[in-house]
PDB file of C-alpha atoms in Angstrom:
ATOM      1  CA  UNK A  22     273.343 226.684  11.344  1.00  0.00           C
ATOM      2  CA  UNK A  23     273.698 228.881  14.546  1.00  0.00           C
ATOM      3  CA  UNK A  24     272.375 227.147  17.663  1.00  0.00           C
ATOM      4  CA  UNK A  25     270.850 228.399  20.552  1.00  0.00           C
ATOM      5  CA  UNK A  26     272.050 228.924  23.995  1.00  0.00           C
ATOM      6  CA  UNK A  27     269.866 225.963  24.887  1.00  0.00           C
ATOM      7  CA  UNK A  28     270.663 223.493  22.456  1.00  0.00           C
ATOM      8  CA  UNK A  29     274.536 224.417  22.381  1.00  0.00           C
ATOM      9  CA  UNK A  30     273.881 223.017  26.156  1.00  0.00           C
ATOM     10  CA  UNK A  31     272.178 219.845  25.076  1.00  0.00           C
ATOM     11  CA  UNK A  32     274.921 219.113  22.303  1.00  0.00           C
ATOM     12  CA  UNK A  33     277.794 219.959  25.376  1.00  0.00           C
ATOM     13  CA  UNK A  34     276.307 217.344  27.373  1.00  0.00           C
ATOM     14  CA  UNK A  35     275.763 214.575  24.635  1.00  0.00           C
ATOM     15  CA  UNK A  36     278.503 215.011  23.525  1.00  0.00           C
ATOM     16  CA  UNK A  37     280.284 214.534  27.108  1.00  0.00           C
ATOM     17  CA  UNK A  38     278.217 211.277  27.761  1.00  0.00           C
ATOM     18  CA  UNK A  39     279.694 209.840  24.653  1.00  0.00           C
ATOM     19  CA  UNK A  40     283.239 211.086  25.951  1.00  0.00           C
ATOM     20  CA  UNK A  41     282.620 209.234  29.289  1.00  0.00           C
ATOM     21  CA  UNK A  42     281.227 206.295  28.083  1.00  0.00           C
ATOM     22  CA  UNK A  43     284.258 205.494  25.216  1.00  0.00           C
ATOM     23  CA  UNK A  44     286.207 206.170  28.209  1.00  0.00           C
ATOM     24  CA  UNK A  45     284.512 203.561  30.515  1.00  0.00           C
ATOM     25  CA  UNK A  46     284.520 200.907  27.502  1.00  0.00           C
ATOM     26  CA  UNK A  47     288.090 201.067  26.938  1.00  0.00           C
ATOM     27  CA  UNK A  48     288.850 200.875  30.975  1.00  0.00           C
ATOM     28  CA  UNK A  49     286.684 197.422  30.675  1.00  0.00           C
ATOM     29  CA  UNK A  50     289.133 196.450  27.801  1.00  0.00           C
ATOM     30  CA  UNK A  51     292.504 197.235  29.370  1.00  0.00           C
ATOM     31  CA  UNK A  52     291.716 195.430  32.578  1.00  0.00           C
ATOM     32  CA  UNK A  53     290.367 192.606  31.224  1.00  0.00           C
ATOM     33  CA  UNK A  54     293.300 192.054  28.763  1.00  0.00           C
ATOM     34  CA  UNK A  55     296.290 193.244  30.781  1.00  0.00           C
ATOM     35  CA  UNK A  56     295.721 191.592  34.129  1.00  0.00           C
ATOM     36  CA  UNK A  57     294.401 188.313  32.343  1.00  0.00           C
ATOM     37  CA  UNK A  58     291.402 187.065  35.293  1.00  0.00           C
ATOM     38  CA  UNK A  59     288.487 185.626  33.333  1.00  0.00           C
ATOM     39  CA  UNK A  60     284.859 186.465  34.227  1.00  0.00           C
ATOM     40  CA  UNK A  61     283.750 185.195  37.174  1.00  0.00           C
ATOM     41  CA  UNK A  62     281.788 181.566  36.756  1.00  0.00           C
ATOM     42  CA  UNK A  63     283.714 179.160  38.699  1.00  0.00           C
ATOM     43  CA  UNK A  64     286.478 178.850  41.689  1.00  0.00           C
ATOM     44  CA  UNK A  65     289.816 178.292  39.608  1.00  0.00           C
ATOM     45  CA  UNK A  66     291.991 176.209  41.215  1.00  0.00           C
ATOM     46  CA  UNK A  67     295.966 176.553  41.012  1.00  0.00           C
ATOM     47  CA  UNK A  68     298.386 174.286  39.473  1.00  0.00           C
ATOM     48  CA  UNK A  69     300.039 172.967  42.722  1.00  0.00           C
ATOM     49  CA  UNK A  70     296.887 172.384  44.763  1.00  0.00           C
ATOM     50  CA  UNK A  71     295.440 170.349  42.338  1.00  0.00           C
ATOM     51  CA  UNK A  72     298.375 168.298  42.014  1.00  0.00           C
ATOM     52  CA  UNK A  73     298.435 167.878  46.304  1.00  0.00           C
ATOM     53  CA  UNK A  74     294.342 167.111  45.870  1.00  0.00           C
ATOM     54  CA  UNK A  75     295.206 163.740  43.157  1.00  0.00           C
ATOM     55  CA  UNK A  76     298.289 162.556  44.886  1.00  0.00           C
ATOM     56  CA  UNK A  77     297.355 158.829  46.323  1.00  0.00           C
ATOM     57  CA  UNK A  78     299.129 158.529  49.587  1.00  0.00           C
ATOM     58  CA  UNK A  79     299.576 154.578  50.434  1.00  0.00           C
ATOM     59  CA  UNK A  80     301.260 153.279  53.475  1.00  0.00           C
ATOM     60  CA  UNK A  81     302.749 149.818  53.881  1.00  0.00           C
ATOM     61  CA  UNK A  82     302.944 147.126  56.093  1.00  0.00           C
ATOM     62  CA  UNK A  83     306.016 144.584  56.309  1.00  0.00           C
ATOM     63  CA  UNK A  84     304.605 140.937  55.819  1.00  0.00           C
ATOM     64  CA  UNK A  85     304.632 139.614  59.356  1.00  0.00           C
ATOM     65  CA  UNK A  86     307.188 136.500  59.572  1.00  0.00           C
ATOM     66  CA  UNK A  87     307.914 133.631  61.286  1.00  0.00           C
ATOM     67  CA  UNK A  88     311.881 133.118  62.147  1.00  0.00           C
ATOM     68  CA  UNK A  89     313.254 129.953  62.489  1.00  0.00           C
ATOM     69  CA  UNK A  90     315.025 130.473  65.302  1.00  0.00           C
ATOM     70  CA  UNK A  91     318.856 129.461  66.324  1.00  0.00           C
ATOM     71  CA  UNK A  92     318.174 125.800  65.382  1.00  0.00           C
ATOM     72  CA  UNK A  93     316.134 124.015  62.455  1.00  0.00           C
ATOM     73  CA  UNK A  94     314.324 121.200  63.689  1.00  0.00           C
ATOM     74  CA  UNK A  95     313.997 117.851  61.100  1.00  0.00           C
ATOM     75  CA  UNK A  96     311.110 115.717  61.890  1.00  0.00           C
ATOM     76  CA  UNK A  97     312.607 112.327  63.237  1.00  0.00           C
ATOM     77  CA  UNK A  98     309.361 110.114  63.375  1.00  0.00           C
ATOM     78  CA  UNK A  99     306.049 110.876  62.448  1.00  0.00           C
ATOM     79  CA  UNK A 100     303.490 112.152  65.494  1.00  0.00           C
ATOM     80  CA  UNK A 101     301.905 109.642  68.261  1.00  0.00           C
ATOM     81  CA  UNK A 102     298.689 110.626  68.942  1.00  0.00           C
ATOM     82  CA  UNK A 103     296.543 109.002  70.990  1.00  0.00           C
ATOM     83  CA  UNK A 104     293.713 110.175  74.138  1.00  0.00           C
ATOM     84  CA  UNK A 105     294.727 107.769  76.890  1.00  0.00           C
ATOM     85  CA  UNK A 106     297.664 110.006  78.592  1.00  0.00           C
ATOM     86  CA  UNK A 107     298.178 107.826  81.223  1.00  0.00           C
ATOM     87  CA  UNK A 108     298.893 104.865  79.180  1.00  0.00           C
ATOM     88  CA  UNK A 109     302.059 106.425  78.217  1.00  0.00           C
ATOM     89  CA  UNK A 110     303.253 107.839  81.195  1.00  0.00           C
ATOM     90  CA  UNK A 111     305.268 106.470  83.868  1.00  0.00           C
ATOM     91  CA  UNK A 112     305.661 107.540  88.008  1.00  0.00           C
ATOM     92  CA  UNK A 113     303.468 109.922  89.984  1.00  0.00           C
ATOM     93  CA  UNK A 114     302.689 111.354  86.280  1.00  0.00           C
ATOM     94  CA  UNK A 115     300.794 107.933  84.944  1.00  0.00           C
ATOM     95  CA  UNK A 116     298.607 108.211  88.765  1.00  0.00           C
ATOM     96  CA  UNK A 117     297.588 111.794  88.136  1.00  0.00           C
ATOM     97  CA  UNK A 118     296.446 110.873  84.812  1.00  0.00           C
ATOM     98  CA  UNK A 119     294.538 107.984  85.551  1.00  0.00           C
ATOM     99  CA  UNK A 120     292.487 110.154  87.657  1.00  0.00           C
ATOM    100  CA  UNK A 121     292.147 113.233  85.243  1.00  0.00           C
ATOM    101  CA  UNK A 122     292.291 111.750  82.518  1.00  0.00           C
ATOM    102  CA  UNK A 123     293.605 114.347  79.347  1.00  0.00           C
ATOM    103  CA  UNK A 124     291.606 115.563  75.794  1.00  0.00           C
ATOM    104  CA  UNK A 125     294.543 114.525  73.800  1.00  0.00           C
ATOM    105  CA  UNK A 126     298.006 113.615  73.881  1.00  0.00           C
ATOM    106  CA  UNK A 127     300.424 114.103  70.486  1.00  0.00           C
ATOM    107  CA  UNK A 128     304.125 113.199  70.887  1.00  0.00           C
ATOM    108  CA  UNK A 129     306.969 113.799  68.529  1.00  0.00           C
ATOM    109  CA  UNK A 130     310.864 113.534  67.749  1.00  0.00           C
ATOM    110  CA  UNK A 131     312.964 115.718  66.356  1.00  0.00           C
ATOM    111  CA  UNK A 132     316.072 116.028  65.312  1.00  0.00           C
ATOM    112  CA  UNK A 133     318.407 119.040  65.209  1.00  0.00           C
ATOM    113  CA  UNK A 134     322.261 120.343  65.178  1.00  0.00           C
ATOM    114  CA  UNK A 135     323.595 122.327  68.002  1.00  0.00           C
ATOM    115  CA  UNK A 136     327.641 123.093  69.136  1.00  0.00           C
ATOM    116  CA  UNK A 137     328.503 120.878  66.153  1.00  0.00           C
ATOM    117  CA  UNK A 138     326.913 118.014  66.933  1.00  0.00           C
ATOM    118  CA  UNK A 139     323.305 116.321  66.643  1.00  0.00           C
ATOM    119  CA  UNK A 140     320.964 116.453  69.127  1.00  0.00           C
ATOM    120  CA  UNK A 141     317.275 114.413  69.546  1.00  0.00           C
ATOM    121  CA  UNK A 142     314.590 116.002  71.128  1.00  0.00           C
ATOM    122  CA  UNK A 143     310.716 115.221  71.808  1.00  0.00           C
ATOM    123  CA  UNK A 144     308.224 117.182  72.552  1.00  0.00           C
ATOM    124  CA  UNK A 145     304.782 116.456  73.981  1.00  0.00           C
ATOM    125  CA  UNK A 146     301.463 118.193  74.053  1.00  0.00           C
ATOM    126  CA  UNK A 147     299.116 117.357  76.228  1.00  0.00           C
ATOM    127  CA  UNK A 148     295.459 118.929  75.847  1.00  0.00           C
ATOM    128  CA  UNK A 149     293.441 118.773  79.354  1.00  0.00           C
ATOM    129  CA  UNK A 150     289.575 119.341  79.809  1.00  0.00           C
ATOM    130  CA  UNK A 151     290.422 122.585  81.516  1.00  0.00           C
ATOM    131  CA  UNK A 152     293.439 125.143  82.565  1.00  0.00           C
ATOM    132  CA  UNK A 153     293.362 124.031  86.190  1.00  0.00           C
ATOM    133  CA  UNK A 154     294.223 120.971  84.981  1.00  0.00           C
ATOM    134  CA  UNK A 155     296.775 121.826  82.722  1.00  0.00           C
ATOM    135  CA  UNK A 156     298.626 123.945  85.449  1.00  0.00           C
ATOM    136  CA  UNK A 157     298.397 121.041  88.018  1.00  0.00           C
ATOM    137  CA  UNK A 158     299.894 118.775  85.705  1.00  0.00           C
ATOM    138  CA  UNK A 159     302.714 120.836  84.566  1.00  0.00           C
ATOM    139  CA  UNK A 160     303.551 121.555  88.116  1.00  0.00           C
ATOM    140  CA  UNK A 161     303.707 117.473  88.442  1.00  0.00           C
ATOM    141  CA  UNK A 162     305.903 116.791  85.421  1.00  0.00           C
ATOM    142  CA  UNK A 163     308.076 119.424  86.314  1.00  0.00           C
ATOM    143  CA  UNK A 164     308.575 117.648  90.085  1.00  0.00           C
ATOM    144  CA  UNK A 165     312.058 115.575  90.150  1.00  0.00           C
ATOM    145  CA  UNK A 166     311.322 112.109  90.314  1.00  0.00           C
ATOM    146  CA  UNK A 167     307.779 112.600  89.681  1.00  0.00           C
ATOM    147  CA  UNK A 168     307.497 110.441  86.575  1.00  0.00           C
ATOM    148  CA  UNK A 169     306.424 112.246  83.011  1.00  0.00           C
ATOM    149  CA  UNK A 170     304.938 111.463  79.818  1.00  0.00           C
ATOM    150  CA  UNK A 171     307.013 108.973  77.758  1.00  0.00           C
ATOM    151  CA  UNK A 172     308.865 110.051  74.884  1.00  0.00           C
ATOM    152  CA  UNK A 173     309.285 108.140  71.965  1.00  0.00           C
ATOM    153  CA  UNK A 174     312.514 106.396  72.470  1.00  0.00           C
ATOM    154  CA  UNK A 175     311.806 105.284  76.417  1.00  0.00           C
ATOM    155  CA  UNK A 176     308.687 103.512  75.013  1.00  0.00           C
ATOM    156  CA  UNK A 177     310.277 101.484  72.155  1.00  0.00           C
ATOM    157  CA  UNK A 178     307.970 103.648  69.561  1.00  0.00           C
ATOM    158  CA  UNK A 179     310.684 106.006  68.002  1.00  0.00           C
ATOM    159  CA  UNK A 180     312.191 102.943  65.886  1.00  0.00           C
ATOM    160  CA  UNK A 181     315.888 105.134  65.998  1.00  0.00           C
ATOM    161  CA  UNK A 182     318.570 102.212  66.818  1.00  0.00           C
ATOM    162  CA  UNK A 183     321.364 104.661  68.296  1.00  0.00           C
ATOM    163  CA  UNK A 184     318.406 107.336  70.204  1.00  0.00           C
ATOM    164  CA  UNK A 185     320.200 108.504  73.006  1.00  0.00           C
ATOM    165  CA  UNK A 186     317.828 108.764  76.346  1.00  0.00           C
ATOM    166  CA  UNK A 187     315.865 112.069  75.560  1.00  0.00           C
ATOM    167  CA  UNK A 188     314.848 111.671  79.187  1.00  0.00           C
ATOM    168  CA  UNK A 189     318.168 112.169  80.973  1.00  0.00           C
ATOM    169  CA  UNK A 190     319.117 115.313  79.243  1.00  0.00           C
ATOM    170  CA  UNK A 191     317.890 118.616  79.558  1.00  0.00           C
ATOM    171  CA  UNK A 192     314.371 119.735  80.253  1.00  0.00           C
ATOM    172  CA  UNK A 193     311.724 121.981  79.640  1.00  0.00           C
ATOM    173  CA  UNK A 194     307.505 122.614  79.948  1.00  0.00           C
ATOM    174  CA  UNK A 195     305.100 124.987  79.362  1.00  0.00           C
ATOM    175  CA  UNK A 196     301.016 125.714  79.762  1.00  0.00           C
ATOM    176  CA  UNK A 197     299.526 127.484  77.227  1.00  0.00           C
ATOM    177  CA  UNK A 198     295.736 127.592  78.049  1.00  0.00           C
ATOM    178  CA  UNK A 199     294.152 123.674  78.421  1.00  0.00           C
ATOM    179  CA  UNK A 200     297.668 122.920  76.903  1.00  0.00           C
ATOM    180  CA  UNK A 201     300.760 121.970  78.631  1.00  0.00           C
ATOM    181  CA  UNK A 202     303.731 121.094  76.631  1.00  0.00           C
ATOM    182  CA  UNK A 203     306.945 118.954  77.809  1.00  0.00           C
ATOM    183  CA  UNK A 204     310.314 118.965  76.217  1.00  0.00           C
ATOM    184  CA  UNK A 205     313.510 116.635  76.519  1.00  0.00           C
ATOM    185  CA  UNK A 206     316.489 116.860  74.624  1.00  0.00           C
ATOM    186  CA  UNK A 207     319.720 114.646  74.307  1.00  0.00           C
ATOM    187  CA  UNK A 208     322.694 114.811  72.350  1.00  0.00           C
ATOM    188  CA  UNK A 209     323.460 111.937  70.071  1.00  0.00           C
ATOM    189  CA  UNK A 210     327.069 110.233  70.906  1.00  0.00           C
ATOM    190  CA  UNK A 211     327.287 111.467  74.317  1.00  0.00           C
ATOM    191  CA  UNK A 212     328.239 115.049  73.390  1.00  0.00           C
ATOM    192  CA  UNK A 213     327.933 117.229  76.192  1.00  0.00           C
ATOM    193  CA  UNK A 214     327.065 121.141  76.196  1.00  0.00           C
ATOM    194  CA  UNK A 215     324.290 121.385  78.982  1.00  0.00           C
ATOM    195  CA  UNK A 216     323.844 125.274  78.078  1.00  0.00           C
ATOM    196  CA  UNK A 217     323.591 124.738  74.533  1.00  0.00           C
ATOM    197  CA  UNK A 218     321.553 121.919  74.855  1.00  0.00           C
ATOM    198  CA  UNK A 219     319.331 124.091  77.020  1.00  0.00           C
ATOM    199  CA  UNK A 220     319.216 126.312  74.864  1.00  0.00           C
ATOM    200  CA  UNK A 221     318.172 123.920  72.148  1.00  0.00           C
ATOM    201  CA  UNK A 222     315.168 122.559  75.172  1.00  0.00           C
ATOM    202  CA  UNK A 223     313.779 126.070  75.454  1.00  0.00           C
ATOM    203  CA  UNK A 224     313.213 126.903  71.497  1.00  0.00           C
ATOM    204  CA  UNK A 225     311.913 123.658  70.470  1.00  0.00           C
ATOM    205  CA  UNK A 226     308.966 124.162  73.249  1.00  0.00           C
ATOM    206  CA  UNK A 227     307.900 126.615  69.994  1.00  0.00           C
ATOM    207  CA  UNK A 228     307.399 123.152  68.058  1.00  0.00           C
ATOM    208  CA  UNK A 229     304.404 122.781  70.187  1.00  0.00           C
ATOM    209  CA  UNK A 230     302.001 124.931  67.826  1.00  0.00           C
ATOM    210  CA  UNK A 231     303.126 122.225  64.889  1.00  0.00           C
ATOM    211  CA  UNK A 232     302.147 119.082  66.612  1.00  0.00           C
ATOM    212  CA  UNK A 233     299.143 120.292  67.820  1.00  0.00           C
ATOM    213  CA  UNK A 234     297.732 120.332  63.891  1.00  0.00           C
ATOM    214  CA  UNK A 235     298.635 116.714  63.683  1.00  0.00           C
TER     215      UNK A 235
END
């Protein structure tokens, strides 16, 4: 059947819609299959950032220790403790005391090695009502021929037959607070090494924290 002018137009243009549309469809297809991105319905997230995102960072912490120091100290006699300070004290020391009279007063030996020998040492802690008087009587038992608090072994109460006089060898104090701690240290057999023996005098004023839990 002939067609008209008119509808030889129409059929041009229908059939040029279908042309256009085919064409459109099979754009949709290519691009969806040969660059691979899927329709849009959530934020994809790549490989390696998800991988950073679940990664538990920890950090650590070495324990905290307590060294033992240059010398191990062996608990020669088991802790004095008593709350009348000046009742075992001696000198200028014993006066003071009677007048300001002390919390607490806990004395003990100990016994270590040091330059190849053995070495005896006490250590005292005495607790005052406040740090004024703890710095007062430091500054007194530090004074030569001031007197001190007795050690074990100048009192008779150490019950250690060959002691050797704690009190004539080597020296050392410190105030910690309402605390003031006193050290003296001897070497057994009359070894002498004043310098390691100080030595010794300055590390066992650490002992002070154990006595004062006794």
């Amino acid at each position: 059947m002939l067609l008209t002018g008119g509808s030889a137009l129409l059929a041009g243009i229908g059939l040029l819609a279908v042309a256009v549309l085919a064409g459109f469809v099979w754009w949709l297809v290519r691009y969806d299959l040969g660059t691979g991105h899927a329709d849009v319905g959530g934020t994809a997230v790549p490989a390696e950032a998800t991988a950073t995102a679940t990664t538990e960072h920890t950090s650590s912490t070495a324990p905290e220790t307590t060294g033992s120091g240059e010398y191990v100290f062996d608990s020669a006699t088991a802790p004095d403790v008593g709350t009348d300070c000046a009742a075992v004290s001696y000198g200028d020391v014993r006066d003071w005391l009677a007048e300001h009279p002390c919390d607490r007063v806990v004395r003990g030996l100990y016994e270590t090695s040091a330059d190849g020998a053995r070495a005896l040492v006490s250590v005292v802690v005495v607790t005052m009502p406040d740090e004024r008087g703890a710095a007062e009587l430091r500054a007194l038992t530090d004074t030569t021929g001031a007197g001190n608090v007795s050690d074990m072994v100048r009192d008779g109460s150490a019950g250690i037959d060959d002691a050797p006089q704690v009190a004539g060898g080597e020296y050392a104090s410190d105030v910690t607070g309402t605390d003031v701690t006193i050290v003296e240290a001897a070497f057994f057999d009359g070894h002498r090494n004043s310098t390691e023996l100080a030595d010794v005098a300055d590390e066992a004023l650490l002992l002070a924290t154990e006595l004062r839990g006794s």
